């Protein structure tokens, strides 16, 4: 590592002056990062509202909501939600949350904002491409939202879009234009993600400051880098699968649609021989890495935050990096565990199961190291720290239930029950969102130059932390009792009669948890205008973004290329006068190594 | 590890003019010289390689779908490939050659780039002829999984190549206007990578479609 990364940034561009070039069509990675982040915030409001509607309906299926009829005349006659509308809301909830929240904020939002500063670059490698990625993603969001407005409403086929349901317009009310918009939106989103991934990878490899070797990068940068590689390889496959599905729908081909189907008392004659399983393979080849795309950036934020607020170096930096790479590699070999009951050779199932179990090893290494980082540290329980600890808790809970689901004989029972819903919400949903919360509380001072309110942050944390366990914990139990998922109403089913109170409990918990998010939004709004002014380095962190003003100037380092002397987490170094050494500080006298 | 790689030297001597050059004569916004040219070439080429990784994954997905769909059912009827495809292949191969000429000859660069774009358009026209021939023979997109894949793969490749032609037009446009000379050599290098890759991809697809019928 004698000759460190030596490039300096070749494309310093002057700060724009007009409003449009500064805030709308900006080339600045920081503005683009905030745009992504705001897009995810808008999307999460929609996704959250949909989940509340679903929870409400599960408890009070006959509830009259006249305003719902105004939005969906066919989906809610007399204000009562039809099963079809329930499925449409479920599809949109899943799609919007997975793509426009979980994929958008942690990677494209925080990654765009922080990655270039943390590696000491003035911007991303391709600023124009970066702007394009955001606007492409934004159009993708408009297209999926348009599905609410078309005849028939949104599609019913879930975020996984399994054919033949997703391939036949006659299969349901939302399967016409709504489903087509869904496919087009995901294709657009994939294109935007590919452009973004290309930029992240090139930036990480090419624009690191002097001294910023790969093994001196903050773990956040490692996670964004690995996530970008996952995105590059996975979204290309989703794009291909989407093209095939679209052709089945509009060109009459038979990639996925088998022959001899009878739908709504009508025989489907124009298709024959297609394989629905083929879609599942292609989709999950993308879909499983997608799970990691959602959660891996959160792992980076949590590593950063735990180290900072434990005032200790991250425990086992190299192990963290290699575990991350192992998770990324293994993540491409486990897609079959989503299809154990779809019709799979038991031998394949064993292979997928063993690989799935193998992911437990690097995941456990990471968890072990997070706990090791906190152990014996001078812990500072700030809001970002609380959410990081919450992430670790949720990651363990969601990970453990994954071990059950990864075994074919157990999955045989659990598949399509609430156990699965509880599992993936814990790990892919809530854990990732806790990573985002940690990131927001941690970087808000850098992004907007003002601190967020700590007391409000703590109230927000405790309500949310208890709330999500109250919502998703009981789902595991429901799954054990054999409660199937995706049904809008099961009130007449005898063996599920005892679950009604539990559903009520979960719905109340959901209402309280959603209400707690109002605190978060108010905190952001209030802090943005009235928060205490943030210093350059309010958390006494060590990485490069804390060496520049809050918020940073247009080209981050005012044209001066930073030089990096050390790894990212040098806290409590023996002999140093303060308990942290910035990456840009040379060794002070007295430091013992 | 990237840190161990020595900075590549610029391909052309400083002060060289013409669209293939791009050193001291360029108006680099950052005020850099040959070093910065080399860096931006490196950055553009790396970006292109990474982007091509996504293209590989996309066509790998199509290929696996092809293999699975063909093996799964008994409705696969191999189609006869239109002979014009072989001519098209030759045209595309020659276009890779002319692109290399453009990249290596600064003086006649524009002319060779023009020839390359023309050949690219000729290839697309040739593919169109192939589609028309199949249509005339009653082989449509939805006739059979084999024909569906033929139209899909050739269509996806044609779209990618059309993108390459647009990129070439952009490179020529920039090269012809001194005010846009920033990064023009890097853009040329990246586009040439893409172009050769599309050439190779076509040969792969042709082999898949002819041997994997």
PDB file of C-alpha atoms in Angstrom, chain A residues 22-159:
ATOM      1  CA  UNK A  22     -28.787  24.818  -7.996  1.00  0.00           C
ATOM      2  CA  UNK A  23     -31.733  22.931  -6.566  1.00  0.00           C
ATOM      3  CA  UNK A  24     -33.655  21.176  -9.354  1.00  0.00           C
ATOM      4  CA  UNK A  25     -31.337  20.003 -12.133  1.00  0.00           C
ATOM      5  CA  UNK A  26     -28.277  20.140  -9.961  1.00  0.00           C
ATOM      6  CA  UNK A  27     -25.041  18.286 -10.684  1.00  0.00           C
ATOM      7  CA  UNK A  28     -23.928  18.522  -7.063  1.00  0.00           C
ATOM      8  CA  UNK A  29     -23.927  15.103  -5.418  1.00  0.00           C
ATOM      9  CA  UNK A  30     -25.124  16.663  -2.167  1.00  0.00           C
ATOM     10  CA  UNK A  31     -28.217  18.193  -3.736  1.00  0.00           C
ATOM     11  CA  UNK A  32     -28.909  14.964  -5.612  1.00  0.00           C
ATOM     12  CA  UNK A  33     -28.516  12.982  -2.394  1.00  0.00           C
ATOM     13  CA  UNK A  34     -31.051  15.212  -0.659  1.00  0.00           C
ATOM     14  CA  UNK A  35     -33.391  14.905  -3.660  1.00  0.00           C
ATOM     15  CA  UNK A  36     -33.277  11.112  -3.391  1.00  0.00           C
ATOM     16  CA  UNK A  37     -33.811  11.365   0.344  1.00  0.00           C
ATOM     17  CA  UNK A  38     -36.849  13.636  -0.101  1.00  0.00           C
ATOM     18  CA  UNK A  39     -38.238  11.307  -2.769  1.00  0.00           C
ATOM     19  CA  UNK A  40     -37.967   8.421  -0.296  1.00  0.00           C
ATOM     20  CA  UNK A  41     -39.669  10.519   2.396  1.00  0.00           C
ATOM     21  CA  UNK A  42     -42.560  11.246   0.049  1.00  0.00           C
ATOM     22  CA  UNK A  43     -42.756   7.579  -0.939  1.00  0.00           C
ATOM     23  CA  UNK A  44     -42.679   6.371   2.655  1.00  0.00           C
ATOM     24  CA  UNK A  45     -45.702   8.526   3.480  1.00  0.00           C
ATOM     25  CA  UNK A  46     -47.656   6.822   0.697  1.00  0.00           C
ATOM     26  CA  UNK A  47     -46.444   3.370   1.696  1.00  0.00           C
ATOM     27  CA  UNK A  48     -47.241   3.989   5.349  1.00  0.00           C
ATOM     28  CA  UNK A  49     -50.756   5.226   4.581  1.00  0.00           C
ATOM     29  CA  UNK A  50     -51.397   2.090   2.527  1.00  0.00           C
ATOM     30  CA  UNK A  51     -50.240  -0.166   5.356  1.00  0.00           C
ATOM     31  CA  UNK A  52     -52.560   1.590   7.805  1.00  0.00           C
ATOM     32  CA  UNK A  53     -55.489   1.065   5.439  1.00  0.00           C
ATOM     33  CA  UNK A  54     -54.649  -2.617   5.206  1.00  0.00           C
ATOM     34  CA  UNK A  55     -54.279  -3.030   8.979  1.00  0.00           C
ATOM     35  CA  UNK A  56     -57.582  -1.208   9.476  1.00  0.00           C
ATOM     36  CA  UNK A  57     -59.337  -3.464   7.011  1.00  0.00           C
ATOM     37  CA  UNK A  58     -57.943  -6.627   8.612  1.00  0.00           C
ATOM     38  CA  UNK A  59     -59.607  -5.736  11.891  1.00  0.00           C
ATOM     39  CA  UNK A  60     -62.745  -4.011  10.651  1.00  0.00           C
ATOM     40  CA  UNK A  61     -63.429  -5.536   7.224  1.00  0.00           C
ATOM     41  CA  UNK A  62     -66.899  -3.997   7.027  1.00  0.00           C
ATOM     42  CA  UNK A  63     -65.765  -0.497   7.992  1.00  0.00           C
ATOM     43  CA  UNK A  64     -67.306   2.153   5.748  1.00  0.00           C
ATOM     44  CA  UNK A  65     -64.848   4.709   4.452  1.00  0.00           C
ATOM     45  CA  UNK A  66     -66.794   6.938   2.064  1.00  0.00           C
ATOM     46  CA  UNK A  67     -63.668   8.885   1.114  1.00  0.00           C
ATOM     47  CA  UNK A  68     -62.106   5.620  -0.079  1.00  0.00           C
ATOM     48  CA  UNK A  69     -64.938   5.251  -2.574  1.00  0.00           C
ATOM     49  CA  UNK A  70     -64.101   8.665  -3.969  1.00  0.00           C
ATOM     50  CA  UNK A  71     -60.555   7.530  -4.706  1.00  0.00           C
ATOM     51  CA  UNK A  72     -61.412   3.980  -5.821  1.00  0.00           C
ATOM     52  CA  UNK A  73     -65.038   3.913  -7.021  1.00  0.00           C
ATOM     53  CA  UNK A  74     -64.813   0.272  -8.095  1.00  0.00           C
ATOM     54  CA  UNK A  75     -62.480  -0.819  -5.310  1.00  0.00           C
ATOM     55  CA  UNK A  76     -64.629   0.424  -2.461  1.00  0.00           C
ATOM     56  CA  UNK A  77     -68.326   0.400  -3.335  1.00  0.00           C
ATOM     57  CA  UNK A  78     -70.255   2.086  -0.487  1.00  0.00           C
ATOM     58  CA  UNK A  79     -66.897   2.790   1.100  1.00  0.00           C
ATOM     59  CA  UNK A  80     -66.196  -0.873   1.887  1.00  0.00           C
ATOM     60  CA  UNK A  81     -62.874  -2.199   0.649  1.00  0.00           C
ATOM     61  CA  UNK A  82     -63.088  -5.124  -1.792  1.00  0.00           C
ATOM     62  CA  UNK A  83     -60.580  -7.994  -1.588  1.00  0.00           C
ATOM     63  CA  UNK A  84     -59.203  -6.796  -4.923  1.00  0.00           C
ATOM     64  CA  UNK A  85     -58.545  -3.320  -3.573  1.00  0.00           C
ATOM     65  CA  UNK A  86     -56.827  -4.850  -0.540  1.00  0.00           C
ATOM     66  CA  UNK A  87     -54.474  -6.723  -2.872  1.00  0.00           C
ATOM     67  CA  UNK A  88     -53.898  -3.577  -4.907  1.00  0.00           C
ATOM     68  CA  UNK A  89     -52.954  -1.640  -1.771  1.00  0.00           C
ATOM     69  CA  UNK A  90     -50.677  -4.504  -0.716  1.00  0.00           C
ATOM     70  CA  UNK A  91     -48.945  -4.500  -4.108  1.00  0.00           C
ATOM     71  CA  UNK A  92     -48.404  -0.769  -4.026  1.00  0.00           C
ATOM     72  CA  UNK A  93     -47.249  -0.822  -0.411  1.00  0.00           C
ATOM     73  CA  UNK A  94     -44.637  -3.466  -1.179  1.00  0.00           C
ATOM     74  CA  UNK A  95     -43.471  -1.963  -4.443  1.00  0.00           C
ATOM     75  CA  UNK A  96     -43.235   1.610  -3.185  1.00  0.00           C
ATOM     76  CA  UNK A  97     -41.523   0.606   0.048  1.00  0.00           C
ATOM     77  CA  UNK A  98     -39.009  -1.802  -1.487  1.00  0.00           C
ATOM     78  CA  UNK A  99     -38.009   0.306  -4.454  1.00  0.00           C
ATOM     79  CA  UNK A 100     -38.709   3.927  -3.685  1.00  0.00           C
ATOM     80  CA  UNK A 101     -37.876   3.840   0.014  1.00  0.00           C
ATOM     81  CA  UNK A 102     -35.548   0.970   0.928  1.00  0.00           C
ATOM     82  CA  UNK A 103     -33.508   1.118  -2.270  1.00  0.00           C
ATOM     83  CA  UNK A 104     -33.679   4.875  -2.659  1.00  0.00           C
ATOM     84  CA  UNK A 105     -32.824   6.485   0.687  1.00  0.00           C
ATOM     85  CA  UNK A 106     -30.010   4.335   2.161  1.00  0.00           C
ATOM     86  CA  UNK A 107     -28.026   3.915  -1.044  1.00  0.00           C
ATOM     87  CA  UNK A 108     -28.894   6.709  -3.442  1.00  0.00           C
ATOM     88  CA  UNK A 109     -29.791   9.254  -0.763  1.00  0.00           C
ATOM     89  CA  UNK A 110     -27.137   8.976   1.929  1.00  0.00           C
ATOM     90  CA  UNK A 111     -24.649   7.331  -0.423  1.00  0.00           C
ATOM     91  CA  UNK A 112     -24.807  10.211  -2.863  1.00  0.00           C
ATOM     92  CA  UNK A 113     -24.522  12.793  -0.153  1.00  0.00           C
ATOM     93  CA  UNK A 114     -21.787  11.228   1.944  1.00  0.00           C
ATOM     94  CA  UNK A 115     -19.684   8.877  -0.201  1.00  0.00           C
ATOM     95  CA  UNK A 116     -17.790  11.513  -2.226  1.00  0.00           C
ATOM     96  CA  UNK A 117     -17.019  13.572   0.885  1.00  0.00           C
ATOM     97  CA  UNK A 118     -15.950  10.554   2.891  1.00  0.00           C
ATOM     98  CA  UNK A 119     -13.447   9.467   0.252  1.00  0.00           C
ATOM     99  CA  UNK A 120     -12.227  13.027  -0.258  1.00  0.00           C
ATOM    100  CA  UNK A 121     -13.684  13.756  -3.697  1.00  0.00           C
ATOM    101  CA  UNK A 122     -15.285  16.955  -4.958  1.00  0.00           C
ATOM    102  CA  UNK A 123     -18.197  15.106  -6.548  1.00  0.00           C
ATOM    103  CA  UNK A 124     -19.214  11.780  -8.067  1.00  0.00           C
ATOM    104  CA  UNK A 125     -17.261  10.501 -11.067  1.00  0.00           C
ATOM    105  CA  UNK A 126     -20.050  11.394 -13.535  1.00  0.00           C
ATOM    106  CA  UNK A 127     -22.150  14.291 -12.216  1.00  0.00           C
ATOM    107  CA  UNK A 128     -24.408  14.530 -15.278  1.00  0.00           C
ATOM    108  CA  UNK A 129     -25.145  10.824 -15.094  1.00  0.00           C
ATOM    109  CA  UNK A 130     -25.855  11.281 -11.410  1.00  0.00           C
ATOM    110  CA  UNK A 131     -28.459  13.941 -12.106  1.00  0.00           C
ATOM    111  CA  UNK A 132     -29.944  11.709 -14.789  1.00  0.00           C
ATOM    112  CA  UNK A 133     -30.187   8.771 -12.354  1.00  0.00           C
ATOM    113  CA  UNK A 134     -32.237  10.808  -9.957  1.00  0.00           C
ATOM    114  CA  UNK A 135     -34.629  12.182 -12.538  1.00  0.00           C
ATOM    115  CA  UNK A 136     -35.088   8.771 -14.122  1.00  0.00           C
ATOM    116  CA  UNK A 137     -35.942   7.384 -10.676  1.00  0.00           C
ATOM    117  CA  UNK A 138     -38.336  10.277 -10.116  1.00  0.00           C
ATOM    118  CA  UNK A 139     -40.149   9.491 -13.365  1.00  0.00           C
ATOM    119  CA  UNK A 140     -40.352   5.870 -12.240  1.00  0.00           C
ATOM    120  CA  UNK A 141     -42.105   7.061  -9.093  1.00  0.00           C
ATOM    121  CA  UNK A 142     -44.585   9.145 -11.096  1.00  0.00           C
ATOM    122  CA  UNK A 143     -45.354   6.135 -13.282  1.00  0.00           C
ATOM    123  CA  UNK A 144     -46.053   3.818 -10.342  1.00  0.00           C
ATOM    124  CA  UNK A 145     -48.200   6.499  -8.702  1.00  0.00           C
ATOM    125  CA  UNK A 146     -50.141   6.826 -11.946  1.00  0.00           C
ATOM    126  CA  UNK A 147     -51.352   3.259 -11.360  1.00  0.00           C
ATOM    127  CA  UNK A 148     -53.631   4.681  -8.656  1.00  0.00           C
ATOM    128  CA  UNK A 149     -55.372   6.828 -11.236  1.00  0.00           C
ATOM    129  CA  UNK A 150     -56.007   4.493 -14.167  1.00  0.00           C
ATOM    130  CA  UNK A 151     -59.096   2.418 -14.818  1.00  0.00           C
ATOM    131  CA  UNK A 152     -58.974  -0.753 -12.754  1.00  0.00           C
ATOM    132  CA  UNK A 153     -56.522   0.765 -10.318  1.00  0.00           C
ATOM    133  CA  UNK A 154     -53.176  -0.665  -9.231  1.00  0.00           C
ATOM    134  CA  UNK A 155     -52.167  -4.284  -9.940  1.00  0.00           C
ATOM    135  CA  UNK A 156     -52.955  -7.120  -7.547  1.00  0.00           C
ATOM    136  CA  UNK A 157     -49.925  -9.300  -8.072  1.00  0.00           C
ATOM    137  CA  UNK A 158     -47.751  -8.157  -5.169  1.00  0.00           C
ATOM    138  CA  UNK A 159     -44.276  -6.667  -5.362  1.00  0.00           C
TER     139      UNK A 159
END
